[in-house]
Tab-separated table of C-alpha atoms in Angstrom:
chain	number	residue	atom	x	y	z
A	13	GLY	CA	43.498	-45.034	-42.790
A	14	GLN	CA	42.306	-41.999	-41.356
A	15	SER	CA	40.215	-38.379	-40.511
A	16	LEU	CA	39.573	-36.324	-38.433
A	17	GLU	CA	36.617	-33.439	-38.940
A	18	GLN	CA	36.931	-29.781	-36.651
A	19	PRO	CA	35.654	-26.647	-36.829
A	20	SER	CA	38.386	-24.256	-38.244
A	21	GLU	CA	37.270	-21.801	-36.082
A	22	VAL	CA	35.918	-21.450	-32.729
A	23	THR	CA	35.043	-17.212	-31.055
A	24	ALA	CA	33.596	-16.877	-27.385
A	25	VAL	CA	34.902	-13.581	-24.247
A	26	GLU	CA	36.231	-14.357	-21.056
A	27	GLY	CA	34.844	-16.330	-18.498
A	28	ALA	CA	32.835	-18.108	-20.782
A	29	ILE	CA	32.869	-21.722	-22.018
A	30	VAL	CA	33.095	-23.009	-24.933
A	31	GLN	CA	33.257	-26.525	-26.523
A	32	ILE	CA	35.319	-27.298	-29.733
A	33	ASN	CA	34.263	-30.947	-31.420
A	34	CYS	CA	35.915	-33.604	-32.798
A	35	THR	CA	34.400	-36.738	-35.133
A	36	TYR	CA	37.285	-39.320	-36.701
A	37	GLN	CA	37.761	-42.104	-39.175
A	38	THR	CA	40.128	-45.037	-38.394
A	39	SER	CA	40.810	-48.581	-38.699
A	40	GLY	CA	41.532	-48.932	-35.773
A	41	PHE	CA	41.555	-46.627	-32.557
A	42	TYR	CA	43.282	-46.148	-29.412
A	43	GLY	CA	42.163	-43.477	-28.083
A	44	LEU	CA	41.497	-39.814	-28.603
A	45	SER	CA	44.395	-36.570	-27.770
A	46	TRP	CA	43.671	-32.659	-27.175
A	47	TYR	CA	46.997	-30.398	-27.754
A	48	GLN	CA	46.844	-26.951	-27.144
A	49	GLN	CA	48.749	-24.777	-30.257
A	50	HIS	CA	49.797	-21.105	-29.293
A	51	ASP	CA	50.861	-19.246	-32.519
A	52	GLY	CA	54.191	-19.031	-33.143
A	53	GLY	CA	54.503	-21.837	-30.480
A	54	ALA	CA	54.857	-25.927	-30.187
A	55	PRO	CA	52.078	-27.914	-29.652
A	56	THR	CA	51.765	-28.879	-25.739
A	57	PHE	CA	49.633	-31.848	-24.736
A	58	LEU	CA	46.073	-31.066	-22.837
A	59	SER	CA	44.342	-34.784	-22.234
A	60	TYR	CA	43.863	-37.991	-23.724
A	61	ASN	CA	40.944	-40.384	-23.487
A	62	GLY	CA	40.600	-43.540	-23.804
A	63	LEU	CA	37.942	-44.673	-22.734
A	64	ASP	CA	33.964	-43.801	-22.966
A	65	GLY	CA	33.791	-40.389	-20.589
A	66	LEU	CA	34.616	-37.036	-19.404
A	67	GLU	CA	37.811	-36.282	-18.408
A	68	GLU	CA	39.043	-33.202	-16.083
A	69	THR	CA	41.969	-31.607	-15.951
A	70	GLY	CA	41.498	-28.377	-13.990
A	71	ARG	CA	39.223	-25.692	-16.225
A	72	PHE	CA	39.943	-28.512	-19.276
A	73	SER	CA	37.830	-31.568	-20.093
A	74	SER	CA	37.193	-33.690	-22.765
A	75	PHE	CA	34.807	-36.097	-23.626
A	76	LEU	CA	35.299	-39.246	-26.125
A	77	SER	CA	32.691	-41.536	-27.310
A	78	ARG	CA	33.082	-44.708	-29.484
A	79	SER	CA	30.161	-45.259	-30.313
A	80	ASP	CA	29.622	-43.052	-32.357
A	81	SER	CA	33.738	-41.725	-33.665
A	82	TYR	CA	33.188	-38.388	-31.457
A	83	GLY	CA	34.803	-36.188	-28.887
A	84	TYR	CA	35.130	-32.743	-27.774
A	85	LEU	CA	37.089	-30.778	-25.584
A	86	LEU	CA	35.114	-28.350	-23.337
A	87	LEU	CA	37.485	-24.633	-21.772
A	88	GLN	CA	35.118	-23.245	-18.643
A	89	GLU	CA	35.768	-19.815	-17.464
A	90	LEU	CA	38.102	-18.770	-20.968
A	91	GLN	CA	40.066	-16.970	-20.321
A	92	MET	CA	42.359	-14.581	-22.625
A	93	LYS	CA	45.445	-17.060	-22.558
A	94	ASP	CA	43.175	-19.436	-23.684
A	95	SER	CA	43.300	-17.844	-27.522
A	96	ALA	CA	45.233	-20.761	-29.228
A	97	SER	CA	44.846	-23.152	-31.438
A	98	TYR	CA	43.035	-27.115	-30.471
A	99	PHE	CA	44.396	-29.921	-32.145
A	100	CYS	CA	42.371	-33.608	-32.154
A	101	ALA	CA	44.714	-36.581	-32.588
A	102	VAL	CA	44.242	-40.702	-32.819
A	103	ARG	CA	46.461	-42.868	-33.272
A	104	ASP	CA	46.426	-44.683	-36.233
A	105	SER	CA	46.676	-48.783	-36.517
A	106	PRO	CA	49.039	-50.048	-39.396
A	107	LYS	CA	49.810	-53.093	-40.247
A	108	GLY	CA	52.045	-54.786	-37.685
A	109	SER	CA	52.177	-51.958	-34.986
A	110	THR	CA	50.032	-48.995	-33.656
A	111	LEU	CA	53.111	-47.735	-32.126
A	112	GLY	CA	54.492	-44.484	-32.945
A	113	ARG	CA	51.817	-42.150	-35.729
A	114	LEU	CA	49.728	-39.585	-34.324
A	115	TYR	CA	47.930	-38.013	-36.517
A	116	PHE	CA	46.381	-35.081	-36.245
A	117	GLY	CA	43.473	-33.068	-36.946
A	118	ARG	CA	43.750	-29.975	-38.847
A	119	GLY	CA	42.705	-27.683	-35.905
A	120	THR	CA	40.604	-25.474	-34.250
A	121	GLN	CA	41.943	-21.487	-33.548
A	122	LEU	CA	39.973	-19.977	-30.394
A	123	THR	CA	39.674	-16.511	-30.411
A	124	VAL	CA	38.734	-15.795	-26.597
A	125	TRP	CA	37.155	-10.892	-26.602
A	126	PRO	CA	37.367	-9.215	-22.901
B	9	ASN	CA	65.969	-30.755	-19.189
B	10	ALA	CA	65.905	-29.819	-22.380
B	11	GLY	CA	62.663	-32.101	-23.411
B	12	VAL	CA	63.312	-31.843	-27.666
B	13	THR	CA	65.963	-29.443	-29.603
B	14	GLN	CA	65.212	-28.275	-32.962
B	15	THR	CA	68.014	-26.750	-34.534
B	16	PRO	CA	68.218	-24.384	-36.662
B	17	LYS	CA	65.150	-22.376	-35.915
B	18	PHE	CA	64.871	-21.127	-38.751
B	19	GLN	CA	66.554	-21.741	-42.561
B	20	VAL	CA	66.193	-20.002	-46.116
B	21	LEU	CA	67.364	-22.595	-48.966
B	22	LYS	CA	67.177	-22.260	-52.534
B	23	THR	CA	65.432	-24.615	-54.478
B	24	GLY	CA	67.471	-28.012	-55.908
B	25	GLN	CA	69.545	-27.043	-51.959
B	26	SER	CA	70.350	-30.149	-49.461
B	27	MET	CA	69.791	-29.819	-46.134
B	28	THR	CA	69.323	-31.911	-42.438
B	29	LEU	CA	66.944	-30.447	-39.816
B	30	GLN	CA	68.363	-31.424	-36.435
B	31	CYS	CA	66.038	-33.142	-33.398
B	32	ALA	CA	67.475	-34.717	-30.509
B	33	GLN	CA	65.728	-35.519	-26.967
B	34	ASP	CA	67.252	-36.713	-23.184
B	35	MET	CA	63.386	-37.769	-21.824
B	36	ASN	CA	65.159	-41.612	-22.852
B	37	HIS	CA	62.152	-41.540	-25.170
B	38	GLU	CA	62.090	-44.743	-28.365
B	39	TYR	CA	59.012	-43.281	-30.009
B	40	MET	CA	60.008	-40.297	-32.038
B	41	SER	CA	58.821	-38.125	-34.929
B	42	TRP	CA	59.141	-35.522	-38.056
B	43	TYR	CA	56.049	-33.095	-39.047
B	44	ARG	CA	55.337	-30.473	-40.849
B	45	GLN	CA	52.600	-27.903	-40.666
B	46	ASP	CA	50.875	-25.514	-42.895
B	47	PRO	CA	47.718	-23.036	-43.364
B	48	GLY	CA	45.038	-24.527	-42.550
B	49	MET	CA	46.833	-28.344	-43.116
B	50	GLY	CA	47.320	-29.333	-39.285
B	51	LEU	CA	50.551	-31.100	-38.322
B	52	ARG	CA	50.713	-33.601	-41.317
B	53	LEU	CA	53.289	-36.773	-40.331
B	54	ILE	CA	56.330	-37.329	-42.101
B	55	HIS	CA	58.358	-40.634	-41.370
B	56	TYR	CA	58.488	-41.433	-37.114
B	57	SER	CA	60.592	-44.019	-35.226
B	58	VAL	CA	59.701	-47.399	-32.699
B	59	GLY	CA	63.466	-46.654	-31.690
B	60	ALA	CA	67.154	-46.671	-32.761
B	61	GLY	CA	67.640	-48.512	-36.627
B	62	ILE	CA	63.827	-48.455	-36.979
B	63	THR	CA	61.981	-46.117	-39.191
B	64	ASP	CA	58.681	-45.302	-41.195
B	65	GLN	CA	56.827	-43.817	-43.288
B	66	GLY	CA	54.265	-41.240	-42.918
B	67	GLU	CA	51.259	-39.449	-44.457
B	68	VAL	CA	53.445	-37.498	-46.566
B	69	PRO	CA	57.734	-38.656	-47.024
B	70	ASN	CA	57.996	-37.760	-50.609
B	71	GLY	CA	61.402	-35.843	-50.606
B	72	TYR	CA	62.415	-36.371	-47.098
B	73	ASN	CA	65.270	-39.296	-45.996
B	74	VAL	CA	65.464	-40.056	-41.924
B	75	SER	CA	68.593	-41.836	-39.824
B	76	ARG	CA	67.836	-43.073	-36.363
B	77	SER	CA	71.292	-44.956	-35.056
B	78	THR	CA	70.573	-43.226	-31.783
B	79	THR	CA	67.743	-43.080	-28.953
B	80	GLU	CA	68.432	-39.212	-28.455
B	81	ASP	CA	68.728	-38.177	-32.391
B	82	PHE	CA	66.629	-38.127	-35.162
B	83	PRO	CA	68.181	-36.076	-38.339
B	84	LEU	CA	65.488	-34.979	-40.997
B	85	ARG	CA	67.716	-34.612	-44.691
B	86	LEU	CA	66.069	-32.375	-46.940
B	87	LEU	CA	67.331	-34.472	-51.083
B	88	SER	CA	66.585	-31.438	-53.041
B	89	ALA	CA	64.467	-28.472	-51.201
B	90	ALA	CA	61.311	-27.843	-53.605
B	91	PRO	CA	59.237	-24.292	-52.621
B	92	SER	CA	56.860	-27.104	-51.239
B	93	GLN	CA	58.656	-27.892	-48.545
B	94	THR	CA	58.433	-23.946	-46.932
B	95	SER	CA	56.940	-24.944	-44.203
B	96	VAL	CA	57.223	-25.150	-40.205
B	97	TYR	CA	58.820	-28.456	-38.741
B	98	PHE	CA	58.528	-30.498	-35.331
B	99	CYS	CA	60.015	-32.889	-34.114
B	100	ALA	CA	58.417	-35.069	-31.720
B	101	SER	CA	59.396	-37.517	-28.816
B	102	SER	CA	57.537	-40.053	-26.621
B	103	PHE	CA	57.762	-42.761	-24.689
B	104	SER	CA	54.824	-45.123	-24.868
B	105	GLY	CA	54.650	-44.229	-28.602
B	106	THR	CA	50.729	-44.530	-27.720
B	107	GLY	CA	49.352	-41.006	-27.958
B	108	GLY	CA	48.097	-41.603	-23.976
B	109	LEU	CA	48.328	-40.365	-21.301
B	110	ASP	CA	52.536	-39.836	-21.681
B	111	GLY	CA	51.339	-37.670	-24.855
B	112	TYR	CA	53.584	-36.108	-27.521
B	113	THR	CA	56.503	-34.008	-26.706
B	114	PHE	CA	57.714	-31.249	-29.218
B	115	GLY	CA	59.909	-29.154	-30.076
B	116	SER	CA	59.982	-25.617	-30.819
B	117	GLY	CA	60.520	-26.027	-34.122
B	118	THR	CA	62.006	-24.677	-37.564
B	119	ARG	CA	60.723	-22.800	-39.918
B	120	LEU	CA	61.281	-23.024	-43.296
B	121	THR	CA	61.583	-21.225	-46.521
B	122	VAL	CA	63.336	-22.793	-49.791
B	123	VAL	CA	63.119	-19.837	-52.573
């Protein structure tokens, strides 16, 4: 089985930095992903960490510590358009195969104020 | 360059009716999945497929059926709709199925209401 925990809401002002944490428990671990979803829209892929450390993509960075079963998404220079839900996700490792099953946390609603 | 296409976008069903949610992708992805999204529950995996002719259950499979006769299509069937199946349904596909750097590509969703 698997479980992912992330805060339900985070608020910040434009230009600020915000960190969204994710802790996970899985029977096997094959990397942590992050997705963004605007209201009424579809989730879109943001980043992936397969190994420990920080991955940077523009204003967004994602970090993973496998020993702590913990990761975070860091959003810098926040803009109004960053207001959205952010989901962490892990791949399960069912018996016989680890492909095709991606499990999501319940999401963190980020509100950016002007 | 359509990506993942879901139809219909909106649907209202009466309790007990059946219907099929369509999902098609044109990226030659082997891995396809169906998720439902309910407020406060995130995305929950219903069924998934690792290739044509191969499907398996996810977290919440009861009341749903799938088949995968081609690489492109992965329809989701509601056998006898119940109000508890009111939700937003997303289809997703992936090249590698690893959830890694290639990520999952999601369709725009089907908003289903069962009355």
